[in-house]
Amino acid sequence: MIDALQDPQEQLNALRLAYRQQLPSRIEQIETIWNQLLGSLEERGTVAGESGCRGGETLPGAGENQEHQPLSTSKVQPLSSSQNPPQSLLEAAASPLETLHHLMHRLAGSSATFGLLGLGNAARTLELVFKAILDSGKLPTAEEQAQICVLVGGLKQAIAVEDTCVLDLNLPPLQSQEPWTENRLIFLVEDDPHLSQDLALQISCFGYQVRTFDKIAELEEAIAQTPPAAAIVDVVFPQDSLAGPKTITAIQQHREQPLPVLFISARNDLMARLQAVRAGGKAYFPKPINIGELIDALDLLTVPQAPEPYRILIVDDDAPLASFYGWTLEQAGMTALVVTDPLQVMPPLIEFRPDLILMDMYMPGCDGVELAAVIRQQPAYVGIPIVFLSMETDLNKQLAAIQLGGDDFLTKPIQPNHLIASVMPRVQRSRLLRSVMVRDSLTGLLNHTTIKEQLSIEVQRGRREKTNLAFAMIDIDDFKSVNDTYGHLTGDRVLKSLSRLLQQRLRKTDITGRYGGEEFAAILPNTDGATAVQVLNRIREGFAQVRQQSDGAEFSVTFSCGIAVFPNVDEATQLNEAADKALYEAKRRGRNQVVLST
């Protein structure tokens, strides 16, 4: 229902209304547990006569045609054994008292966040009363019973008061981004047919569709019919040594949005470069063209640069409050996933891959500190920051929580703009640091450790979802001779060209990494062996067609590949070994081929 509303303020109001509608039942639950506790003690002879908040009070909204009756403390009686109660009674009372403390903690945090300050203050006072009783290790005294009854009555009165509060949205403006549609069409204008054909072939190896023109005059009409993602235009044509820039200048004058253009030329003088800049050229490549640099420039012009939204996992057993936090963070462009049962946090850790975890400290079944410790014991999640969000104001407990696995502490209640301002810098630093930790600095692919961790995660996913998974090990053939012949800088460019090709030719759901040296790895979820062989063979053929450049010399490089498939091999370590053996077999058979493990 919330998602159907377009206006953020309306969405916020709907969340708040849904929360208010739950309040009568929440307070009724608190009152019921309290009365059951006192009734239980009464049956054991520790309470004289009728005690507690019973008396048929009706919560607003909990029933029809029933008037709310003020609570009376006259029914409260002292606990006869409160001075020295049997140990069994203390143990029996501990669980409901802990539940009451938790419910009040939750109510205090959520009501204050939703702007119900009177209710939040009353709930906070009750939370402290229950905490004091728990800390004392004794049963509640008659005075405490009376105080609790009065405060529960205060809760009911607070929710009966007409609500005139309007939460101020006051969110920082979200930067709008132009919608991006994938367009891989490149226009190449080059009057040399051999160069044109060769360039088109090499550019197409990187996932682009290339349409060639040998006459500059044909370009304007073609752009009008089918706008390309970018154009690569020669500077010199038979009719004019600057025909390329002149034609592009004329075309740009009639366009609302300038066409991204790269110039290529046999000329490398200042005048040619100046005319290219004046025509709006984004880059200039003297011949012979370094295909790696040309593809880098095309990628910058045609691939969206908008970063992937930050992913925030919210773990809080208070569903309305967790939804409110999620909604707030999504207004700032983040993606939020809510988990209300802390014992169900592992699947989202694997599937959602959060950049930051926002976690309540007190939850039933497993509190935040315990859950943080469990998460921290798994190497794959050590780098994810965990931020506790709680009403807890005891600095020692906050520090203890941080020492046991948390990274920071935010105190409830927290307003939307404050939540965003607190989370945004933390998640930005987290992603930057994790990128350094998990990615190879040369290629930008996942590093050795991370790709192996991802393989383990994907195997678990495949086992859980009963789907196939292909794992490919790739090794550049005779790479040592490349380094020995052309130098390590050229070798680095070869590694980058293969990493770029893998990223462009594999799906966004596939995972690629640099395994080490000239070895790469690719995880292809939901892929059988035959399909994986077909895909890797196409990439292998494309890579072999790329003309590598070094000081004017051209050469080509090939790779060999071994593939193993889950569930044929059902453990990540064995899958890795099987793919490595298949790679070895591909080398043994003569290199430049793909072998599927049997």
Coordinates of C-alpha atoms in Angstrom, one line a residue:
M1 CA 0.0 0.0 0.0
I2 CA 2.8 2.4 0.9
D3 CA 4.5 1.7 -2.4
A4 CA 1.4 2.8 -4.3
L5 CA 1.7 6.3 -2.9
Q6 CA 3.8 8.6 -5.0
D7 CA 4.4 11.5 -2.6
P8 CA 7.1 10.8 0.1
Q9 CA 5.2 12.8 2.7
E10 CA 2.1 10.7 2.0
Q11 CA 4.2 7.5 2.3
L12 CA 5.5 8.7 5.7
N13 CA 2.0 9.6 6.9
A14 CA 0.8 6.1 5.9
L15 CA 3.6 4.5 7.8
R16 CA 2.9 6.5 10.8
L17 CA -0.9 5.8 10.6
A18 CA -0.2 2.0 10.3
Y19 CA 2.0 2.3 13.4
R20 CA -0.6 4.2 15.4
Q21 CA -3.2 1.5 14.5
Q22 CA -1.0 -1.1 16.1
L23 CA -0.6 0.7 19.4
P24 CA -3.7 -0.5 21.2
S25 CA -2.9 -4.1 20.7
R26 CA 0.8 -3.5 21.7
I27 CA -0.3 -2.0 25.0
E28 CA -2.9 -4.6 25.5
Q29 CA -0.1 -7.2 25.1
I30 CA 2.0 -5.4 27.7
E31 CA -0.9 -5.2 30.2
T32 CA -1.8 -8.9 29.6
I33 CA 1.7 -10.1 30.3
W34 CA 1.9 -8.0 33.5
N35 CA -1.4 -9.2 34.8
Q36 CA -0.5 -12.8 34.0
L37 CA 2.7 -12.4 35.9
L38 CA 0.9 -11.0 39.0
G39 CA -1.8 -13.7 38.7
S40 CA 0.8 -16.4 38.6
L41 CA 2.5 -15.0 41.7
E42 CA -0.9 -14.7 43.4
E43 CA -1.6 -18.4 42.8
R44 CA 1.7 -19.2 44.5
G45 CA 0.6 -17.2 47.5
T46 CA 2.9 -14.4 47.1
V47 CA 0.2 -11.8 46.4
A48 CA -2.6 -11.0 48.8
G49 CA -5.9 -10.6 47.0
E50 CA -6.5 -9.2 43.5
S51 CA -3.5 -7.3 42.3
G52 CA -2.1 -5.7 39.1
C53 CA -3.8 -3.6 36.4
R54 CA -6.8 -5.9 35.9
G55 CA -10.2 -4.4 36.1
G56 CA -11.6 -4.6 32.6
E57 CA -10.0 -1.4 31.2
T58 CA -10.4 -1.2 27.6
L59 CA -7.7 0.1 25.3
P60 CA -8.8 2.7 22.8
G61 CA -9.5 0.9 19.5
A62 CA -9.4 -2.5 21.2
G63 CA -13.2 -3.0 21.3
E64 CA -16.4 -1.2 20.4
N65 CA -18.8 0.6 22.7
Q66 CA -16.6 0.3 25.7
E67 CA -15.4 3.3 27.6
H68 CA -11.9 3.6 28.9
Q69 CA -11.8 3.4 32.7
P70 CA -9.0 5.1 34.6
L71 CA -6.7 2.7 36.3
S72 CA -6.8 2.5 40.1
T73 CA -3.9 1.6 42.2
S74 CA -6.2 0.6 45.1
K75 CA -6.1 -3.0 43.8
V76 CA -2.4 -3.2 44.2
Q77 CA -1.3 -5.3 47.1
P78 CA 2.2 -6.0 48.4
L79 CA 3.9 -9.2 47.5
S80 CA 4.0 -11.2 50.7
S81 CA 7.3 -12.8 50.0
S82 CA 9.0 -10.0 48.2
Q83 CA 11.7 -9.6 50.8
N84 CA 12.9 -13.2 50.5
P85 CA 11.0 -14.9 47.6
P86 CA 11.8 -18.5 46.8
Q87 CA 14.4 -18.9 43.9
S88 CA 11.8 -20.7 41.8
L89 CA 9.5 -17.6 41.9
L90 CA 12.3 -15.3 40.9
E91 CA 13.1 -17.6 38.0
A92 CA 9.5 -17.8 37.0
A93 CA 9.1 -14.0 37.0
A94 CA 12.4 -13.4 35.1
S95 CA 11.1 -14.3 31.7
P96 CA 7.9 -12.2 31.7
L97 CA 9.8 -9.3 33.2
E98 CA 12.5 -9.5 30.5
T99 CA 9.7 -9.6 27.9
L100 CA 8.0 -6.6 29.4
H101 CA 11.4 -4.7 29.4
H102 CA 11.9 -5.6 25.8
L103 CA 8.4 -4.5 24.8
M104 CA 8.8 -1.2 26.6
H105 CA 12.2 -0.7 25.0
R106 CA 10.8 -1.3 21.6
L107 CA 7.8 0.9 22.2
A108 CA 9.9 3.8 23.6
G109 CA 12.1 3.8 20.5
S110 CA 9.5 3.4 17.9
S111 CA 6.9 5.9 19.3
A112 CA 9.5 8.6 19.7
T113 CA 10.7 8.0 16.2
F114 CA 7.2 8.4 14.9
G115 CA 6.8 11.7 16.7
L116 CA 4.6 10.4 19.6
L117 CA 6.7 12.0 22.3
G118 CA 4.3 11.6 25.2
L119 CA 3.9 7.9 24.5
G120 CA 7.7 7.6 24.1
N121 CA 8.4 9.2 27.4
A122 CA 5.9 7.1 29.3
A123 CA 7.3 3.9 27.6
R124 CA 10.8 4.9 28.4
T125 CA 9.9 5.4 32.1
L126 CA 8.3 2.0 32.2
E127 CA 11.3 0.5 30.5
L128 CA 13.6 1.9 33.3
V129 CA 11.2 0.6 36.0
F130 CA 11.3 -2.9 34.6
K131 CA 15.1 -2.7 34.1
A132 CA 15.5 -1.7 37.8
I133 CA 13.4 -4.7 38.9
L134 CA 15.4 -7.0 36.8
D135 CA 18.7 -5.6 38.0
S136 CA 17.5 -5.9 41.6
G137 CA 16.9 -9.7 41.3
K138 CA 13.8 -9.3 43.3
L139 CA 10.0 -9.4 42.7
P140 CA 8.3 -6.1 42.1
T141 CA 7.4 -4.3 45.3
A142 CA 3.9 -2.9 46.0
E143 CA 5.2 0.6 45.2
E144 CA 6.6 -0.6 41.9
Q145 CA 3.3 -2.4 41.1
A146 CA 1.5 0.8 41.7
Q147 CA 3.9 2.8 39.6
I148 CA 3.6 0.3 36.8
C149 CA -0.2 0.5 36.8
V150 CA -0.1 4.3 36.7
L151 CA 2.4 4.3 33.9
V152 CA 0.4 1.7 31.9
G153 CA -2.6 3.9 32.3
G154 CA -0.4 6.7 31.0
L155 CA 0.4 4.8 27.9
K156 CA -3.3 4.3 27.2
Q157 CA -4.0 7.9 27.8
A158 CA -1.2 8.9 25.5
I159 CA -2.5 7.0 22.5
A160 CA -6.0 8.3 23.2
V161 CA -4.9 11.9 22.8
E162 CA -5.7 13.3 19.4
D163 CA -2.6 13.2 17.3
T164 CA -1.8 16.6 15.7
C165 CA 1.9 15.9 15.1
V166 CA 3.1 16.0 11.6
L167 CA 6.6 14.6 11.0
D168 CA 8.7 17.0 9.1
L169 CA 10.1 15.2 6.1
N170 CA 13.0 17.6 5.7
L171 CA 15.1 15.1 3.7
P172 CA 18.2 16.1 1.8
P173 CA 17.4 16.4 -1.9
L174 CA 18.0 13.2 -3.9
Q175 CA 20.2 13.8 -7.0
S176 CA 18.2 12.9 -10.0
Q177 CA 19.8 10.8 -12.7
E178 CA 19.0 10.6 -16.3
P179 CA 17.5 7.2 -17.1
W180 CA 20.0 5.0 -19.0
T181 CA 19.1 2.7 -21.8
E182 CA 21.7 0.3 -23.0
N183 CA 22.9 1.3 -26.5
R184 CA 26.0 -0.5 -27.8
L185 CA 25.8 0.8 -31.4
I186 CA 28.9 2.5 -32.6
F187 CA 29.3 4.4 -35.9
L188 CA 32.8 4.1 -37.4
V189 CA 33.6 6.6 -40.2
E190 CA 36.8 5.6 -41.9
D191 CA 37.6 5.6 -45.6
D192 CA 40.4 3.0 -45.4
P193 CA 38.4 -0.2 -45.9
H194 CA 41.1 -2.4 -44.3
L195 CA 41.5 -0.3 -41.2
S196 CA 37.8 0.1 -41.0
Q197 CA 37.2 -3.7 -41.1
D198 CA 39.9 -4.4 -38.6
L199 CA 38.8 -1.8 -36.1
A200 CA 35.2 -2.9 -36.4
L201 CA 36.2 -6.5 -35.7
Q202 CA 38.3 -5.6 -32.6
I203 CA 35.7 -3.2 -31.2
S204 CA 33.0 -5.8 -31.6
C205 CA 35.1 -8.2 -29.5
F206 CA 34.2 -6.0 -26.5
G207 CA 30.5 -6.3 -26.9
Y208 CA 29.8 -3.3 -29.2
Q209 CA 27.8 -3.4 -32.4
V210 CA 29.7 -1.5 -35.1
R211 CA 28.3 0.1 -38.3
T212 CA 30.9 1.3 -40.7
F213 CA 30.8 4.2 -43.2
D214 CA 33.5 5.1 -45.8
K215 CA 32.0 8.5 -46.6
I216 CA 31.7 11.3 -44.0
A217 CA 28.7 12.7 -45.9
E218 CA 26.6 9.6 -45.0
L219 CA 26.9 10.1 -41.3
E220 CA 24.3 12.8 -40.6
E221 CA 21.4 11.0 -42.2
A222 CA 22.4 7.7 -40.5
I223 CA 22.4 9.4 -37.1
A224 CA 19.0 10.9 -37.7
Q225 CA 17.6 7.4 -38.5
T226 CA 19.3 5.4 -35.7
P227 CA 21.2 7.4 -33.1
P228 CA 24.3 5.6 -32.0
A229 CA 25.8 5.5 -28.5
A230 CA 29.0 7.1 -29.9
A231 CA 30.8 7.8 -33.2
I232 CA 34.4 7.2 -34.1
V233 CA 35.4 9.5 -36.9
D234 CA 38.5 9.9 -38.9
V235 CA 39.9 13.5 -39.3
V236 CA 41.2 13.3 -42.8
F237 CA 39.1 12.5 -45.9
P238 CA 40.0 12.9 -49.6
Q239 CA 38.0 16.1 -50.0
D240 CA 39.5 17.9 -46.9
S241 CA 42.3 17.2 -44.4
L242 CA 39.9 18.3 -41.6
A243 CA 36.6 17.0 -43.1
G244 CA 35.9 14.9 -40.0
P245 CA 35.8 17.7 -37.4
K246 CA 34.1 20.1 -39.8
T247 CA 31.3 17.6 -40.5
I248 CA 30.8 16.8 -36.8
T249 CA 30.7 20.5 -36.0
A250 CA 27.8 21.0 -38.4
I251 CA 26.0 17.9 -37.1
Q252 CA 26.3 19.0 -33.4
Q253 CA 24.8 22.4 -34.2
H254 CA 21.4 20.7 -35.0
R255 CA 21.3 18.5 -32.0
E256 CA 19.8 19.1 -28.5
Q257 CA 22.3 16.7 -26.9
P258 CA 25.8 16.5 -28.4
L259 CA 26.7 13.2 -30.0
P260 CA 29.7 11.6 -28.2
V261 CA 32.5 11.5 -30.7
L262 CA 36.0 10.1 -30.7
F263 CA 38.5 11.1 -33.4
I264 CA 41.1 9.0 -35.0
S265 CA 43.7 10.2 -37.5
A266 CA 47.1 9.8 -39.1
R267 CA 47.6 13.5 -38.2
N268 CA 49.0 14.3 -34.8
D269 CA 49.6 18.0 -35.1
L270 CA 48.1 20.7 -32.9
M271 CA 45.7 22.1 -35.5
A272 CA 44.1 18.7 -36.1
R273 CA 43.7 18.1 -32.4
L274 CA 42.4 21.7 -31.9
Q275 CA 39.7 21.2 -34.5
A276 CA 38.7 17.9 -33.0
V277 CA 38.3 19.6 -29.6
R278 CA 36.2 22.4 -31.1
A279 CA 34.0 19.8 -32.7
G280 CA 33.3 18.3 -29.3
G281 CA 35.6 15.4 -29.6
K282 CA 35.9 13.5 -26.3
A283 CA 39.2 11.8 -27.2
Y284 CA 41.8 11.7 -30.0
F285 CA 43.7 8.6 -31.1
P286 CA 46.7 8.9 -33.5
K287 CA 47.2 5.9 -35.8
P288 CA 48.1 3.1 -35.2
I289 CA 45.3 3.0 -32.7
N290 CA 45.8 1.4 -29.3
I291 CA 42.6 -0.7 -29.1
G292 CA 42.7 -0.9 -25.3
E293 CA 42.8 2.9 -24.9
L294 CA 40.0 3.3 -27.5
I295 CA 37.8 0.8 -25.6
D296 CA 38.5 2.6 -22.4
A297 CA 37.2 5.8 -23.9
L298 CA 34.2 4.1 -25.4
D299 CA 33.3 2.6 -22.1
L300 CA 33.5 6.0 -20.4
L301 CA 31.1 7.5 -23.0
T302 CA 28.6 4.6 -23.2
V303 CA 28.5 2.8 -19.9
P304 CA 26.5 4.4 -17.1
Q305 CA 28.8 5.9 -14.5
A306 CA 26.1 6.1 -11.8
P307 CA 27.2 4.0 -8.8
E308 CA 25.2 1.1 -7.6
P309 CA 22.9 2.1 -4.8
Y310 CA 24.2 1.4 -1.3
R311 CA 22.6 -1.7 0.2
I312 CA 21.5 -1.4 3.8
L313 CA 20.3 -4.5 5.8
I314 CA 18.1 -3.5 8.7
V315 CA 17.6 -6.0 11.5
D316 CA 14.9 -4.9 13.9
D317 CA 12.1 -6.9 15.4
D318 CA 9.8 -3.8 15.4
A319 CA 8.4 -4.2 11.9
P320 CA 6.8 -0.7 11.6
L321 CA 10.0 1.0 12.9
A322 CA 12.2 -1.1 10.6
S323 CA 10.0 -0.2 7.6
F324 CA 10.3 3.4 8.6
Y325 CA 14.1 3.2 8.6
G326 CA 14.0 1.4 5.3
W327 CA 11.7 3.9 3.7
T328 CA 13.9 6.8 5.0
L329 CA 17.1 5.4 3.6
E330 CA 15.4 4.7 0.2
Q331 CA 14.5 8.4 0.0
A332 CA 18.2 9.0 -0.1
G333 CA 18.8 6.6 -3.0
M334 CA 19.8 3.6 -0.9
T335 CA 18.4 0.1 -1.2
A336 CA 17.1 -1.3 2.1
L337 CA 16.1 -4.8 3.1
V338 CA 14.3 -5.4 6.4
V339 CA 14.7 -8.5 8.6
T340 CA 12.5 -8.6 11.7
D341 CA 13.6 -12.1 12.9
P342 CA 17.3 -12.0 13.9
L343 CA 17.5 -15.7 13.4
Q344 CA 16.8 -15.3 9.7
V345 CA 19.6 -13.0 8.9
M346 CA 22.0 -15.4 7.1
P347 CA 20.1 -15.8 3.8
P348 CA 19.9 -12.0 3.3
L349 CA 23.6 -11.7 4.1
I350 CA 24.3 -14.0 1.2
E351 CA 21.7 -12.8 -1.3
F352 CA 21.5 -9.1 -0.5
R353 CA 25.3 -8.5 0.1
P354 CA 24.8 -5.4 2.3
D355 CA 27.3 -2.6 2.4
L356 CA 26.2 -1.8 6.0
I357 CA 24.0 -3.5 8.7
L358 CA 21.8 -1.4 10.8
M359 CA 20.8 -3.5 13.8
D360 CA 18.7 -3.1 16.9
M361 CA 20.5 -4.0 20.1
Y362 CA 17.7 -5.7 22.0
M363 CA 15.7 -8.4 20.1
P364 CA 14.0 -11.5 21.4
G365 CA 15.7 -14.9 20.7
C366 CA 19.1 -13.3 19.8
D367 CA 20.1 -9.8 20.7
G368 CA 22.2 -7.6 18.5
V369 CA 25.5 -8.1 20.2
E370 CA 25.2 -11.9 19.9
L371 CA 24.2 -11.6 16.3
A372 CA 27.1 -9.2 15.5
A373 CA 29.5 -11.8 17.0
V374 CA 28.0 -14.6 14.9
I375 CA 28.4 -12.4 11.7
R376 CA 31.9 -11.4 12.6
Q377 CA 33.0 -15.1 12.9
Q378 CA 32.5 -15.5 9.2
P379 CA 35.5 -14.1 7.2
A380 CA 33.2 -13.1 4.2
Y381 CA 31.4 -10.6 6.5
V382 CA 34.2 -9.2 8.6
G383 CA 34.4 -6.0 6.6
I384 CA 30.7 -5.1 6.7
P385 CA 30.2 -2.3 9.3
I386 CA 27.5 -3.0 11.9
V387 CA 25.8 0.0 13.4
F388 CA 23.7 -0.5 16.5
L389 CA 20.5 1.5 16.7
S390 CA 19.0 1.4 20.2
M391 CA 17.5 3.4 23.1
E392 CA 20.5 2.2 25.2
T393 CA 22.2 5.2 26.7
D394 CA 24.6 3.4 29.0
L395 CA 28.0 4.3 27.6
N396 CA 29.6 1.1 29.0
K397 CA 27.1 -1.1 27.3
Q398 CA 27.5 0.8 24.1
L399 CA 31.3 0.3 24.2
A400 CA 30.9 -3.4 25.1
A401 CA 28.6 -3.8 22.1
I402 CA 31.2 -2.2 19.9
Q403 CA 34.0 -4.4 21.3
L404 CA 32.0 -7.5 20.5
G405 CA 31.6 -6.7 16.8
G406 CA 29.7 -3.5 16.3
D407 CA 31.3 -0.5 14.6
D408 CA 29.2 2.4 15.9
F409 CA 26.1 3.2 17.9
L410 CA 23.2 5.5 17.0
T411 CA 20.7 6.3 19.7
K412 CA 16.9 6.1 19.2
P413 CA 14.8 8.1 18.5
I414 CA 16.4 9.3 15.3
Q415 CA 14.9 11.6 12.8
P416 CA 15.0 10.8 9.0
N417 CA 17.5 13.5 8.1
H418 CA 19.7 12.5 11.0
L419 CA 19.5 8.8 10.1
I420 CA 20.5 9.5 6.5
A421 CA 23.3 11.9 7.6
S422 CA 24.6 9.2 9.9
V423 CA 24.4 6.2 7.6
M424 CA 25.6 7.9 4.3
P425 CA 29.2 8.7 5.2
R426 CA 29.6 5.3 7.0
V427 CA 28.4 3.4 4.0
Q428 CA 30.5 5.5 1.6
R429 CA 33.7 4.8 3.6
S430 CA 32.6 1.1 3.9
R431 CA 32.3 0.6 0.2
L432 CA 35.5 2.4 -0.6
L433 CA 37.4 0.4 2.0
R434 CA 35.8 -2.9 0.9
S435 CA 36.7 -2.1 -2.7
V436 CA 40.3 -1.8 -1.7
M437 CA 40.1 -5.0 0.3
V438 CA 38.2 -7.2 -2.2
R439 CA 39.4 -5.9 -5.6
D440 CA 42.5 -6.3 -7.6
S441 CA 44.2 -2.9 -8.1
L442 CA 45.2 -3.5 -11.7
T443 CA 42.0 -4.9 -13.2
G444 CA 39.3 -3.9 -10.7
L445 CA 38.1 -7.5 -10.6
L446 CA 37.6 -9.4 -7.3
N447 CA 40.9 -10.5 -5.8
H448 CA 42.0 -14.1 -5.1
T449 CA 40.5 -14.3 -1.6
T450 CA 37.2 -12.7 -2.5
I451 CA 36.5 -14.8 -5.6
K452 CA 37.0 -18.0 -3.6
E453 CA 34.7 -16.6 -0.9
Q454 CA 32.1 -15.8 -3.6
L455 CA 32.5 -19.3 -5.0
S456 CA 31.6 -20.8 -1.6
I457 CA 28.6 -18.4 -1.3
E458 CA 27.3 -19.2 -4.8
V459 CA 27.7 -23.0 -4.2
Q460 CA 25.6 -22.6 -1.0
R461 CA 23.0 -20.7 -3.0
G462 CA 23.0 -23.3 -5.8
R463 CA 22.5 -26.1 -3.2
R464 CA 19.7 -24.2 -1.5
E465 CA 17.9 -23.2 -4.8
K466 CA 18.8 -26.5 -6.6
T467 CA 20.4 -24.7 -9.5
N468 CA 23.5 -25.2 -11.7
L469 CA 26.7 -23.3 -11.3
A470 CA 29.7 -23.2 -13.6
F471 CA 33.1 -22.2 -12.4
A472 CA 35.8 -21.3 -15.0
M473 CA 39.5 -21.0 -14.5
I474 CA 41.2 -18.9 -17.3
D475 CA 45.0 -18.6 -17.9
I476 CA 46.6 -16.5 -20.6
D477 CA 48.8 -18.6 -22.8
D478 CA 52.6 -18.0 -22.8
F479 CA 52.2 -14.8 -20.8
K480 CA 55.8 -14.9 -19.7
S481 CA 56.9 -14.4 -23.3
V482 CA 54.7 -11.3 -23.5
N483 CA 56.4 -9.8 -20.5
D484 CA 59.8 -10.9 -21.7
T485 CA 59.3 -9.6 -25.2
Y486 CA 57.3 -6.4 -24.7
G487 CA 57.8 -5.5 -21.1
H488 CA 55.6 -5.6 -18.0
L489 CA 53.7 -2.5 -18.9
T490 CA 52.5 -4.1 -22.0
G491 CA 51.8 -7.3 -20.0
D492 CA 49.6 -5.2 -17.7
R493 CA 47.6 -3.9 -20.6
V494 CA 47.0 -7.4 -21.8
L495 CA 45.7 -8.4 -18.4
K496 CA 43.4 -5.3 -18.4
S497 CA 42.1 -6.1 -21.9
L498 CA 41.1 -9.6 -20.8
S499 CA 39.5 -8.4 -17.6
R500 CA 37.5 -5.8 -19.6
L501 CA 36.5 -8.4 -22.1
L502 CA 35.2 -10.7 -19.3
Q503 CA 33.2 -7.9 -17.7
Q504 CA 31.7 -6.9 -21.0
R505 CA 30.9 -10.4 -22.4
L506 CA 29.6 -12.0 -19.2
R507 CA 26.3 -11.2 -17.6
K508 CA 25.9 -8.7 -14.8
T509 CA 25.0 -11.7 -12.6
D510 CA 28.2 -13.5 -13.3
I511 CA 31.2 -12.9 -11.0
T512 CA 34.7 -12.4 -12.3
G513 CA 38.0 -12.2 -10.4
R514 CA 41.7 -12.2 -10.9
Y515 CA 42.9 -15.4 -9.4
G516 CA 46.5 -14.4 -9.5
G517 CA 49.2 -13.5 -12.0
E518 CA 47.8 -14.1 -15.5
E519 CA 45.0 -16.4 -14.1
F520 CA 41.4 -15.3 -14.0
A521 CA 38.2 -17.0 -12.6
A522 CA 34.5 -16.6 -13.5
I523 CA 31.5 -17.8 -11.6
L524 CA 28.4 -18.3 -13.8
P525 CA 25.3 -18.9 -11.7
N526 CA 22.4 -20.9 -13.2
T527 CA 24.6 -22.1 -16.0
D528 CA 25.2 -25.7 -17.2
G529 CA 28.4 -27.0 -18.5
A530 CA 27.5 -26.9 -22.2
T531 CA 26.4 -23.3 -22.0
A532 CA 29.4 -22.2 -20.0
V533 CA 31.7 -23.8 -22.7
Q534 CA 29.8 -22.0 -25.4
V535 CA 30.1 -18.6 -23.6
L536 CA 33.8 -19.0 -22.7
N537 CA 34.7 -20.2 -26.3
R538 CA 33.1 -17.0 -27.7
I539 CA 35.2 -14.9 -25.3
R540 CA 38.3 -16.9 -26.1
E541 CA 37.8 -16.3 -29.9
G542 CA 37.2 -12.6 -29.3
F543 CA 40.3 -12.2 -27.2
A544 CA 42.4 -13.9 -29.8
Q545 CA 41.2 -11.3 -32.3
V546 CA 42.3 -8.3 -30.2
R547 CA 45.4 -6.6 -31.7
Q548 CA 47.6 -5.8 -28.7
Q549 CA 50.0 -2.8 -29.2
S550 CA 53.5 -2.2 -28.0
D551 CA 55.8 0.5 -29.4
G552 CA 54.2 0.2 -32.8
A553 CA 54.3 -3.6 -32.9
E554 CA 51.2 -5.6 -32.9
F555 CA 50.6 -9.0 -31.5
S556 CA 47.7 -11.2 -30.3
V557 CA 47.3 -13.4 -27.2
T558 CA 45.2 -16.4 -26.5
F559 CA 44.0 -18.1 -23.3
S560 CA 43.1 -21.6 -22.1
C561 CA 40.1 -22.3 -19.9
G562 CA 38.9 -25.2 -17.6
I563 CA 35.3 -25.4 -16.4
A564 CA 33.7 -27.5 -13.7
V565 CA 30.0 -27.5 -12.8
F566 CA 28.0 -27.7 -9.6
P567 CA 26.3 -30.0 -8.6
N568 CA 28.4 -32.5 -10.6
V569 CA 31.1 -31.4 -8.2
D570 CA 29.2 -30.4 -5.0
E571 CA 31.8 -28.6 -2.9
A572 CA 33.5 -25.2 -3.6
T573 CA 37.0 -26.5 -2.9
Q574 CA 36.5 -29.5 -5.1
L575 CA 34.9 -27.4 -7.8
N576 CA 38.0 -25.2 -7.8
E577 CA 40.3 -28.2 -8.1
A578 CA 38.2 -29.7 -10.9
A579 CA 38.3 -26.5 -12.9
D580 CA 42.0 -26.2 -12.4
K581 CA 42.6 -29.8 -13.6
A582 CA 40.4 -29.0 -16.7
L583 CA 42.6 -25.9 -17.3
Y584 CA 45.7 -28.1 -17.1
E585 CA 44.2 -30.4 -19.6
A586 CA 43.4 -27.5 -22.0
K587 CA 47.1 -26.5 -21.7
R588 CA 48.2 -30.1 -22.3
R589 CA 46.1 -30.4 -25.4
G590 CA 47.9 -27.4 -27.0
R591 CA 46.4 -24.2 -25.4
N592 CA 43.8 -21.8 -26.8
Q593 CA 40.8 -24.0 -26.0
V594 CA 38.1 -24.6 -23.4
V595 CA 37.9 -28.0 -21.6
L596 CA 34.9 -29.1 -19.5
S597 CA 35.7 -31.2 -16.4
T598 CA 34.1 -34.7 -16.6

